[in-house]
Tab-separated table of C-alpha atoms in Angstrom:
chain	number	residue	atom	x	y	z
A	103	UNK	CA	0.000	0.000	0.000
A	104	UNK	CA	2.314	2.716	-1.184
A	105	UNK	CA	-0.044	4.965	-1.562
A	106	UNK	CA	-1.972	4.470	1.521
A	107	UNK	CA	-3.796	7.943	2.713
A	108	UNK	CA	-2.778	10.027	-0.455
A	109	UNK	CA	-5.324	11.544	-2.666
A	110	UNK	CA	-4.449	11.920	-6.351
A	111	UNK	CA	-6.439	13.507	-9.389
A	112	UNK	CA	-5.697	11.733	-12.727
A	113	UNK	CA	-6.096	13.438	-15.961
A	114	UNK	CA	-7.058	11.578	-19.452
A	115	UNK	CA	-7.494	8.223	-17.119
A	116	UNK	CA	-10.660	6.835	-18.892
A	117	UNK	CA	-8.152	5.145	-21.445
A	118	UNK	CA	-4.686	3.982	-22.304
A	119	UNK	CA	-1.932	5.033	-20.074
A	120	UNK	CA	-3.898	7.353	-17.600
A	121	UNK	CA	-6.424	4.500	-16.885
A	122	UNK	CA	-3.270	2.268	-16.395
A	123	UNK	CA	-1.733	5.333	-13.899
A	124	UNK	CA	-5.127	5.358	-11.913
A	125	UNK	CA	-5.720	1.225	-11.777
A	126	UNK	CA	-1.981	1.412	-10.062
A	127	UNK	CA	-3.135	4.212	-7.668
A	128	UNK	CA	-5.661	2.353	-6.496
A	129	UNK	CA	-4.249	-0.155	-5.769
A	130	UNK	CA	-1.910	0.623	-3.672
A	131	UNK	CA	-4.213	2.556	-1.533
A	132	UNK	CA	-4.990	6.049	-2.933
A	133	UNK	CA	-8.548	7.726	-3.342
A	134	UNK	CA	-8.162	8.275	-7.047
A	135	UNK	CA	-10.077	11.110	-9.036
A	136	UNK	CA	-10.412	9.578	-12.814
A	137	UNK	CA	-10.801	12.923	-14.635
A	138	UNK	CA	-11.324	12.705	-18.721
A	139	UNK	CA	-13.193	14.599	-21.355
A	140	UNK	CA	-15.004	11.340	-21.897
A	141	UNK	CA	-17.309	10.768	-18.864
A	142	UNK	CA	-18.755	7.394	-19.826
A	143	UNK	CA	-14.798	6.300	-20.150
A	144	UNK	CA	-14.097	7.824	-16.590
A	145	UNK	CA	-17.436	5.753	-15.473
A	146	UNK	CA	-16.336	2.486	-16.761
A	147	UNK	CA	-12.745	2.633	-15.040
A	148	UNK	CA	-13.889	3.837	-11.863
A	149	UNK	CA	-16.753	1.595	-11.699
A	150	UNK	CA	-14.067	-1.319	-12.190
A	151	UNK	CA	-11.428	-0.215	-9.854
A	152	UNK	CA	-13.209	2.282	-7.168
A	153	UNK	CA	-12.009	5.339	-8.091
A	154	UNK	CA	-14.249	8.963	-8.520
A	155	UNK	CA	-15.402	9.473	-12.132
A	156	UNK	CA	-15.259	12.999	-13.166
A	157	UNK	CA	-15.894	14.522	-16.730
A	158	UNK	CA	-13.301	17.620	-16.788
A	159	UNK	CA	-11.780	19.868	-20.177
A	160	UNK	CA	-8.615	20.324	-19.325
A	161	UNK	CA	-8.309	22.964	-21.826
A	162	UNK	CA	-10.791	25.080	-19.635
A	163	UNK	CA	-10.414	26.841	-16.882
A	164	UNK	CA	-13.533	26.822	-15.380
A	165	UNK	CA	-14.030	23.219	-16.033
A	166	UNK	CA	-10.621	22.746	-14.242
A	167	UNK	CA	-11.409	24.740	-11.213
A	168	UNK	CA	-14.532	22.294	-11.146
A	169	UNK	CA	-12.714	19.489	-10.973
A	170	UNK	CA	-10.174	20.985	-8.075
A	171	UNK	CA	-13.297	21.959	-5.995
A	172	UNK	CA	-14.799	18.521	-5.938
A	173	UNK	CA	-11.773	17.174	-5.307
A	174	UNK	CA	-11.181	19.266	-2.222
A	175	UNK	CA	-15.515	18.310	-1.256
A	176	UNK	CA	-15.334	14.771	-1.814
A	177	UNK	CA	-11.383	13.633	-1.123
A	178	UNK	CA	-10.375	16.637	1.542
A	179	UNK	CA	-7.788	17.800	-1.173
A	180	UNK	CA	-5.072	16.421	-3.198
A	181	UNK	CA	-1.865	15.105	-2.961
A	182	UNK	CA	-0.917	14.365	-6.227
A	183	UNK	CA	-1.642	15.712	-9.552
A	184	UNK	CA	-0.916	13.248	-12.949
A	185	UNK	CA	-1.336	15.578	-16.351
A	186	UNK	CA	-1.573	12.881	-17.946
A	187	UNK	CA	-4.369	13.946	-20.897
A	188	UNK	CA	-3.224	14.678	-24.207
A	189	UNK	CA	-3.590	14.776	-28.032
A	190	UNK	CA	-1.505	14.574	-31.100
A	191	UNK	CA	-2.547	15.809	-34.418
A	192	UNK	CA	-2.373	13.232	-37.872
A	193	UNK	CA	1.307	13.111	-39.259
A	194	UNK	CA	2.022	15.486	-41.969
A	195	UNK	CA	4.600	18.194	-43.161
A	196	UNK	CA	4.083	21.106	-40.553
A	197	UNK	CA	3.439	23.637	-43.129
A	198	UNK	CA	0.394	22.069	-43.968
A	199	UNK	CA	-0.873	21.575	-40.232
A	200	UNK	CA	-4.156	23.447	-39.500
A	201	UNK	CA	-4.224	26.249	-36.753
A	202	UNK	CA	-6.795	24.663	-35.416
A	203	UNK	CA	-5.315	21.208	-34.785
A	204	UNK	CA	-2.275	23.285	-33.718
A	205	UNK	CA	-4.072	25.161	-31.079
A	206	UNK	CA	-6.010	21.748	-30.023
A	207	UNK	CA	-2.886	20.080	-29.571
A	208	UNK	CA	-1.398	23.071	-26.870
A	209	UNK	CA	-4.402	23.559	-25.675
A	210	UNK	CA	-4.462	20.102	-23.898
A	211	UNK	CA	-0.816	19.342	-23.703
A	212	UNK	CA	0.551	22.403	-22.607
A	213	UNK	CA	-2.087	24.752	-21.289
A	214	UNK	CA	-3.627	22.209	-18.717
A	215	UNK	CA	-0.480	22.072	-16.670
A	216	UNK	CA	-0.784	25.556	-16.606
A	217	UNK	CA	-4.654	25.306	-15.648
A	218	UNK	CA	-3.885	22.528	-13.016
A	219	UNK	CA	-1.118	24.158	-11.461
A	220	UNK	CA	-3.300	27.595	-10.796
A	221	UNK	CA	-6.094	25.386	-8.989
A	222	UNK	CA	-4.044	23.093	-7.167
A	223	UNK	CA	-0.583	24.258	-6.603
A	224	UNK	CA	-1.801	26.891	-3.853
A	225	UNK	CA	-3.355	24.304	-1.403
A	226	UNK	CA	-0.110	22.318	-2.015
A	227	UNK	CA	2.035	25.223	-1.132
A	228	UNK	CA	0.064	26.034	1.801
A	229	UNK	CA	0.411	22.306	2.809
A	230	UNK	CA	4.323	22.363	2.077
A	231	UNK	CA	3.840	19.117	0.107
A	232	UNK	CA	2.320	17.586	-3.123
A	233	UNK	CA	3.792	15.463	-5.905
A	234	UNK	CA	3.285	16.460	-9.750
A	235	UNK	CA	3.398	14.036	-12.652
A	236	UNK	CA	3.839	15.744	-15.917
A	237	UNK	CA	3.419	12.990	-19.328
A	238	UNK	CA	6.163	13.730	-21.715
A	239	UNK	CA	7.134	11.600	-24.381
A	240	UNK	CA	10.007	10.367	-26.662
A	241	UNK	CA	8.761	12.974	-29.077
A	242	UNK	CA	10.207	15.673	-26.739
A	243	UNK	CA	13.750	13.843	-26.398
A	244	UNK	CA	13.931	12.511	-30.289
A	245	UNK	CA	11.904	14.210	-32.292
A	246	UNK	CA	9.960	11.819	-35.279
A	247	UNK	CA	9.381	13.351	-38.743
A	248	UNK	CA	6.112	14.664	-39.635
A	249	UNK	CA	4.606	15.178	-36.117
A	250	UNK	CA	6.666	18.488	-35.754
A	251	UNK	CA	3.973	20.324	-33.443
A	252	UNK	CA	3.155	17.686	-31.650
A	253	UNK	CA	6.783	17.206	-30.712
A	254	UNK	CA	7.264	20.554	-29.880
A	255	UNK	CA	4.561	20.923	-27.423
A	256	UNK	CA	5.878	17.630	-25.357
A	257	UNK	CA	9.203	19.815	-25.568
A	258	UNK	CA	7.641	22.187	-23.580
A	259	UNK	CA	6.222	19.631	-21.123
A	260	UNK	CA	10.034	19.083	-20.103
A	261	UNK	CA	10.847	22.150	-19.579
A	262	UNK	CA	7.898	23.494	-17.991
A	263	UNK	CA	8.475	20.228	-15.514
A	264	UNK	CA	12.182	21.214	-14.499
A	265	UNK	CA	11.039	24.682	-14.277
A	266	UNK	CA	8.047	23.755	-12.118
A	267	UNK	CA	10.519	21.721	-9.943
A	268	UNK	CA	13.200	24.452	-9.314
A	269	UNK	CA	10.163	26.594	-8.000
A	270	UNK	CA	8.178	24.482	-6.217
A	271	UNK	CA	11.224	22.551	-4.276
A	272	UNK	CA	11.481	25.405	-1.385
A	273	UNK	CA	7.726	24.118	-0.759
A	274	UNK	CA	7.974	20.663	-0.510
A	275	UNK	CA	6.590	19.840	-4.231
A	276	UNK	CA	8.299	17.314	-5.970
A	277	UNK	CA	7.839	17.808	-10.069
A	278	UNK	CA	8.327	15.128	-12.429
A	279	UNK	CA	7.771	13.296	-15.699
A	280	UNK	CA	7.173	10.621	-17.940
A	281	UNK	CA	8.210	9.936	-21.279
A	282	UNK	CA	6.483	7.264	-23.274
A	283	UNK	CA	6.759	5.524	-26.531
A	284	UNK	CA	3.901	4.970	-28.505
A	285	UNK	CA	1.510	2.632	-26.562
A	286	UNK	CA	-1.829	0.746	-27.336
A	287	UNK	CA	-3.675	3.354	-26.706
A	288	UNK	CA	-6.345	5.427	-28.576
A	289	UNK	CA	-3.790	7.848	-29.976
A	290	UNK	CA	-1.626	5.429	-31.643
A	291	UNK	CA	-3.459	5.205	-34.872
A	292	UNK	CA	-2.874	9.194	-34.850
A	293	UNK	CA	0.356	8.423	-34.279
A	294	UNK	CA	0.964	6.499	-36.960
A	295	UNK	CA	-1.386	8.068	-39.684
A	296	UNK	CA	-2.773	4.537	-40.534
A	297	UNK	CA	-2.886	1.362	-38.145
A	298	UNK	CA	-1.363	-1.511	-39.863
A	299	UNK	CA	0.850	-4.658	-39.197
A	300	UNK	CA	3.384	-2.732	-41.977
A	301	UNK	CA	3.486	0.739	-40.592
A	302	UNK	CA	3.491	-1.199	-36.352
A	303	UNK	CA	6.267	-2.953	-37.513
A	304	UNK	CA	8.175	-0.455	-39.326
A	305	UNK	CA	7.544	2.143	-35.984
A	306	UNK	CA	8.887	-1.226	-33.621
A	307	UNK	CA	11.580	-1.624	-35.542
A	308	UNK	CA	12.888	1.706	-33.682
A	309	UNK	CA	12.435	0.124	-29.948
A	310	UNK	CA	15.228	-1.622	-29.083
A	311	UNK	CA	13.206	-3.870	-26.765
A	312	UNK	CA	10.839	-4.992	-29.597
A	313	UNK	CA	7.431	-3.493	-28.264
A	314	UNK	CA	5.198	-0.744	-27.301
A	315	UNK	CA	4.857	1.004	-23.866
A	316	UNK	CA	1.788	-0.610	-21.839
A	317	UNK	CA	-0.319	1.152	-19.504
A	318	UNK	CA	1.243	-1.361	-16.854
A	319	UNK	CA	4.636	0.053	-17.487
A	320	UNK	CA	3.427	4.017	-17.154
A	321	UNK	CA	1.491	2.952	-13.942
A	322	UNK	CA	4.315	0.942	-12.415
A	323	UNK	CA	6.479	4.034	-13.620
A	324	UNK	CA	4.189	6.603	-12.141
A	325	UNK	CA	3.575	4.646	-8.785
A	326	UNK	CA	7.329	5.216	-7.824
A	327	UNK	CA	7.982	9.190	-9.101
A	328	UNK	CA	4.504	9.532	-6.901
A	329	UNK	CA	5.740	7.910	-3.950
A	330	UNK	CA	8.255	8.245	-0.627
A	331	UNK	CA	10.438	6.105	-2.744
A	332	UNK	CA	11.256	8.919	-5.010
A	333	UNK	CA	11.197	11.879	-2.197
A	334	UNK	CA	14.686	12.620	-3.415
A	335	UNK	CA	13.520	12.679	-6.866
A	336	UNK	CA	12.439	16.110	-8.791
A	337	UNK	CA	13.087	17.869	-12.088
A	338	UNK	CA	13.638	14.274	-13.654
A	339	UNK	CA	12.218	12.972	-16.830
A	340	UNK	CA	11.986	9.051	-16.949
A	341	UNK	CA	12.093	7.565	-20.144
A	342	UNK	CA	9.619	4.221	-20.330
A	343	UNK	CA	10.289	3.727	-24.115
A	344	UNK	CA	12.427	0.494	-24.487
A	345	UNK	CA	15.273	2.540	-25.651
A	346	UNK	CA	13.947	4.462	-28.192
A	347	UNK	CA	15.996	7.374	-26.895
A	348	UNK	CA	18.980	5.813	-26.731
């Protein structure tokens, strides 16, 4: 029970990696707050594992102060934070990417760090503690071809992480994050333009350990950056890509 006692707010965790995140939460003891755009999605993986479905727009601020103020009625407040939602637009040359897929894309990647950190950060300061989970990617340490913006904005997840963490150390909050390969997730056909054995294998071919990231390995991944284990741990970006970066 790692997590006995904490309370944690999960974003993007009716699918993929941040359902994987929240399933590892609760298990080792947390109250977990499954937050995602898709309520029915949040619904089905609390309704499995426990946890407190909540339909939230990360990309809004009123929609995120929502979601902090429930979590403060129904768990007493929150001890860790997982940005984990985000959204990649369709490979292509990024001349020809439209502004609104652009905006989309740093509106939920980059933006809703800033939107979680305005409603939460303050009651962690005033507590003089709280962990912060920030999901990167590989596409922020080696940049692929064709999914330029994308890239970019997990670029600024990294920095905005190490930035977070040299502010928020004085105060007792830790700031850290993942980076991911490609997983089975929803996003991976996005990822790859078209889903097919030629273009998996071809996009395999450039993990060293043969396969995609799970939403086991995030959660096993996230469980220790959000836990005592890790209390010496901030500023850090973990790569969980079976040396893709390498």
């Amino acid at each position: 029970m790692r997590l006995e006692g904490k309370r944690a707010i999960v974003t993007g965790a009716g699918s993929g990696f941040g359902a994987g995140i929240a399933r590892a939460f609760l298990a080792e003891g947390a109250k977990v707050m499954i937050a995602d755009i898709a309520g029915g999605m949040a619904e089905a993986v609390a309704s499995r594992g426990g946890g407190i479905a909540h339909q939230v727009d990360v990309a809004d601020g009123r929609s995120v102060a929502r979601m902090a103020e429930r979590a403060q009625d129904e768990m007493g407040g929150v001890d860790i934070l997982v940005n984990n939602a985000g959204i990649t637009h369709l490979p292509g040359a990024m001349e020809e990417i439209d502004e609104e897929d652009f905006d989309r894309v740093f509106a939920v990647n980059c933006k809703s760090i800033y939107l979680t950190a305005r409603a939460l950060v303050p009651a962690m300061k005033a507590a003089r503690a709280g962990t912060i989970l920030n999901v990167a990617s590989t596409a922020a340490l080696s940049p692929r071809p064709r999914l330029n913006w994308y890239n970019a904005s997990k670029g600024w997840v990294v920095t905005a992480t190490k930035a977070m963490a040299v502010e928020l150390a004085p105060v007792g909050i830790r700031v850290n994050a993942l980076a991911p390969v490609a997983g089975e997730t929803p996003l991976l056909k996005r990822f790859l333009g078209e889903d097919t054995p030629e273009m998996r294998a071809k996009f395999l071919a450039t993990i060293p350990l043969g396969r995609f990231s799970t939403p086991e390995d995030m959660g096993s991944a996230a469980l220790y950056l959000c836990s005592d284990e890790a209390s010496m741990v901030t500023g850090t970006v973990l790569e969980v890509d079976g040396g893709r970066c390498i």
